[in-house]
Amino acid sequence: MIIFGPLLIIVGIGFFCWLLFTAVFALPFFVGLTIGIWAFHSGAGVLGGIAVGLVAGGVTFGIGQLALAFVPWPWLRLLIILLYVAPATAAGYSATHGIAQMAMPSPTWQTIFAVIGAVAVSVTAFVRFTGMAAPGPAGQGLARG
């Protein structure tokens, strides 16, 4: 068992790091989880809550993608992207702070590493979300007659 402990810790940290860098889905996940729990407590049952949560998360992600595809103003596109990146930043800070608490006793260094992790996750989420968006507003390049 002593051999598996360090191996599982490394695998766990790697898994959490992977989750951090897929944090672009933090807002749809939060919305899906919240609505799924609400549906469960409203009497939809376990399967109903899961189904409603998955649909709500998918719809939230789809609305963001459609908004980025059809909004013509760059400032509004930036606000939409920031709306999706802000929860990823909070998740990155919290997760990195939790990992730092296990690794070092100093609260100052925990906070420093948590801020660095939040910035890294924010930049990654920003780049990934802008990469999913269309390169320009809809309607460009169409022939008008």
Tab-separated table of C-alpha atoms in Angstrom:
chain	number	residue	atom	x	y	z
A	1	MET	CA	0.000	0.000	0.000
A	2	ILE	CA	2.881	2.340	0.645
A	3	ILE	CA	3.840	2.090	-3.024
A	4	PHE	CA	0.386	3.104	-4.250
A	5	GLY	CA	0.064	6.194	-1.998
A	6	PRO	CA	2.577	8.457	-3.772
A	7	LEU	CA	1.460	7.166	-7.164
A	8	LEU	CA	-2.176	7.987	-6.410
A	9	ILE	CA	-1.199	11.449	-5.152
A	10	ILE	CA	0.629	12.160	-8.416
A	11	VAL	CA	-2.298	10.842	-10.452
A	12	GLY	CA	-4.731	12.935	-8.367
A	13	ILE	CA	-2.729	16.122	-8.796
A	14	GLY	CA	-2.424	15.434	-12.522
A	15	PHE	CA	-6.179	14.892	-12.756
A	16	PHE	CA	-6.895	18.151	-10.947
A	17	CYS	CA	-4.440	20.028	-13.176
A	18	TRP	CA	-6.218	18.615	-16.217
A	19	LEU	CA	-9.538	19.756	-14.758
A	20	LEU	CA	-8.126	23.233	-14.183
A	21	PHE	CA	-7.142	23.623	-17.796
A	22	THR	CA	-10.564	22.537	-18.981
A	23	ALA	CA	-12.072	25.215	-16.747
A	24	VAL	CA	-13.483	27.021	-19.772
A	25	PHE	CA	-16.578	24.962	-19.010
A	26	ALA	CA	-16.857	26.269	-15.424
A	27	LEU	CA	-19.927	28.447	-16.071
A	28	PRO	CA	-21.915	25.776	-17.955
A	29	PHE	CA	-20.923	23.228	-15.297
A	30	PHE	CA	-22.053	25.526	-12.491
A	31	VAL	CA	-25.352	26.300	-14.205
A	32	GLY	CA	-25.960	22.620	-14.978
A	33	LEU	CA	-25.090	21.554	-11.438
A	34	THR	CA	-27.273	24.230	-9.856
A	35	ILE	CA	-30.294	23.513	-12.040
A	36	GLY	CA	-29.776	19.758	-11.725
A	37	ILE	CA	-29.776	19.999	-7.919
A	38	TRP	CA	-32.828	22.239	-8.053
A	39	ALA	CA	-34.630	19.719	-10.275
A	40	PHE	CA	-33.671	16.881	-7.931
A	41	HIS	CA	-35.028	18.737	-4.914
A	42	SER	CA	-38.170	19.622	-6.863
A	43	GLY	CA	-39.015	15.947	-7.186
A	44	ALA	CA	-37.509	15.045	-10.572
A	45	GLY	CA	-35.492	12.202	-9.059
A	46	VAL	CA	-31.852	11.353	-9.642
A	47	LEU	CA	-32.095	10.620	-13.367
A	48	GLY	CA	-34.354	13.608	-13.974
A	49	GLY	CA	-31.987	15.919	-12.100
A	50	ILE	CA	-29.009	14.629	-14.073
A	51	ALA	CA	-30.860	15.000	-17.374
A	52	VAL	CA	-32.079	18.504	-16.582
A	53	GLY	CA	-28.592	19.509	-15.396
A	54	LEU	CA	-26.931	18.182	-18.558
A	55	VAL	CA	-29.428	20.002	-20.758
A	56	ALA	CA	-29.030	23.251	-18.791
A	57	GLY	CA	-25.232	23.076	-18.997
A	58	GLY	CA	-25.350	22.347	-22.720
A	59	VAL	CA	-27.788	25.178	-23.338
A	60	THR	CA	-25.579	27.585	-21.365
A	61	PHE	CA	-22.555	26.608	-23.429
A	62	GLY	CA	-24.558	26.812	-26.662
A	63	ILE	CA	-25.912	30.265	-25.824
A	64	GLY	CA	-22.368	31.493	-25.286
A	65	GLN	CA	-21.207	30.054	-28.597
A	66	LEU	CA	-24.194	31.502	-30.469
A	67	ALA	CA	-23.719	34.875	-28.831
A	68	LEU	CA	-20.066	34.911	-29.901
A	69	ALA	CA	-21.009	33.881	-33.418
A	70	PHE	CA	-23.682	36.514	-33.984
A	71	VAL	CA	-22.624	39.539	-31.927
A	72	PRO	CA	-21.023	42.083	-34.265
A	73	TRP	CA	-19.388	44.368	-31.666
A	74	PRO	CA	-15.947	43.380	-30.368
A	75	TRP	CA	-16.545	44.952	-26.938
A	76	LEU	CA	-19.677	42.853	-26.415
A	77	ARG	CA	-17.843	39.723	-27.572
A	78	LEU	CA	-15.147	40.503	-24.985
A	79	LEU	CA	-17.787	40.877	-22.262
A	80	ILE	CA	-19.311	37.520	-23.199
A	81	ILE	CA	-15.892	35.869	-23.083
A	82	LEU	CA	-15.169	37.475	-19.708
A	83	LEU	CA	-18.516	36.194	-18.423
A	84	TYR	CA	-17.335	32.664	-19.182
A	85	VAL	CA	-13.729	33.214	-18.034
A	86	ALA	CA	-14.586	34.721	-14.606
A	87	PRO	CA	-15.880	31.461	-13.073
A	88	ALA	CA	-12.852	29.655	-14.500
A	89	THR	CA	-10.619	32.174	-12.725
A	90	ALA	CA	-12.378	31.578	-9.408
A	91	ALA	CA	-12.156	27.805	-9.892
A	92	GLY	CA	-8.456	28.074	-10.765
A	93	TYR	CA	-7.732	30.135	-7.671
A	94	SER	CA	-9.651	27.800	-5.376
A	95	ALA	CA	-8.169	24.612	-6.784
A	96	THR	CA	-4.601	25.924	-6.804
A	97	HIS	CA	-5.014	27.254	-3.278
A	98	GLY	CA	-6.258	23.852	-2.116
A	99	ILE	CA	-3.282	22.095	-3.689
A	100	ALA	CA	-0.902	24.701	-2.240
A	101	GLN	CA	-2.360	24.176	1.245
A	102	MET	CA	-1.381	20.517	1.048
A	103	ALA	CA	2.114	21.320	-0.196
A	104	MET	CA	3.285	24.273	1.936
A	105	PRO	CA	2.506	25.685	5.382
A	106	SER	CA	3.037	29.412	4.643
A	107	PRO	CA	-0.236	31.258	3.910
A	108	THR	CA	1.663	33.919	1.961
A	109	TRP	CA	3.156	31.385	-0.441
A	110	GLN	CA	-0.184	29.596	-0.694
A	111	THR	CA	-1.788	32.837	-1.846
A	112	ILE	CA	1.044	33.612	-4.272
A	113	PHE	CA	0.758	30.196	-5.902
A	114	ALA	CA	-3.036	30.446	-5.935
A	115	VAL	CA	-2.877	33.781	-7.778
A	116	ILE	CA	-0.362	32.358	-10.268
A	117	GLY	CA	-2.652	29.368	-10.819
A	118	ALA	CA	-5.678	31.633	-11.263
A	119	VAL	CA	-3.844	33.716	-13.870
A	120	ALA	CA	-2.704	30.589	-15.734
A	121	VAL	CA	-6.220	29.137	-15.758
A	122	SER	CA	-7.705	32.503	-16.806
A	123	VAL	CA	-5.352	32.857	-19.747
A	124	THR	CA	-5.940	29.256	-20.781
A	125	ALA	CA	-9.731	29.613	-20.537
A	126	PHE	CA	-9.611	32.907	-22.462
A	127	VAL	CA	-7.531	31.402	-25.263
A	128	ARG	CA	-9.637	28.235	-25.449
A	129	PHE	CA	-12.946	30.101	-25.459
A	130	THR	CA	-11.825	32.617	-28.083
A	131	GLY	CA	-10.493	29.711	-30.143
A	132	MET	CA	-13.951	28.136	-30.145
A	133	ALA	CA	-15.527	31.347	-31.398
A	134	ALA	CA	-15.860	32.236	-35.039
A	135	PRO	CA	-13.051	34.490	-36.305
A	136	GLY	CA	-15.371	37.390	-37.072
A	137	PRO	CA	-18.954	38.488	-36.691
A	138	ALA	CA	-21.556	36.663	-38.721
A	139	GLY	CA	-22.423	38.035	-42.099
A	140	GLN	CA	-18.955	39.053	-43.194
A	141	GLY	CA	-17.850	37.847	-46.567
A	142	LEU	CA	-21.386	37.334	-47.872
A	143	ALA	CA	-22.253	38.691	-51.286
A	144	ARG	CA	-25.021	41.247	-51.152
A	145	GLY	CA	-26.972	42.075	-54.191
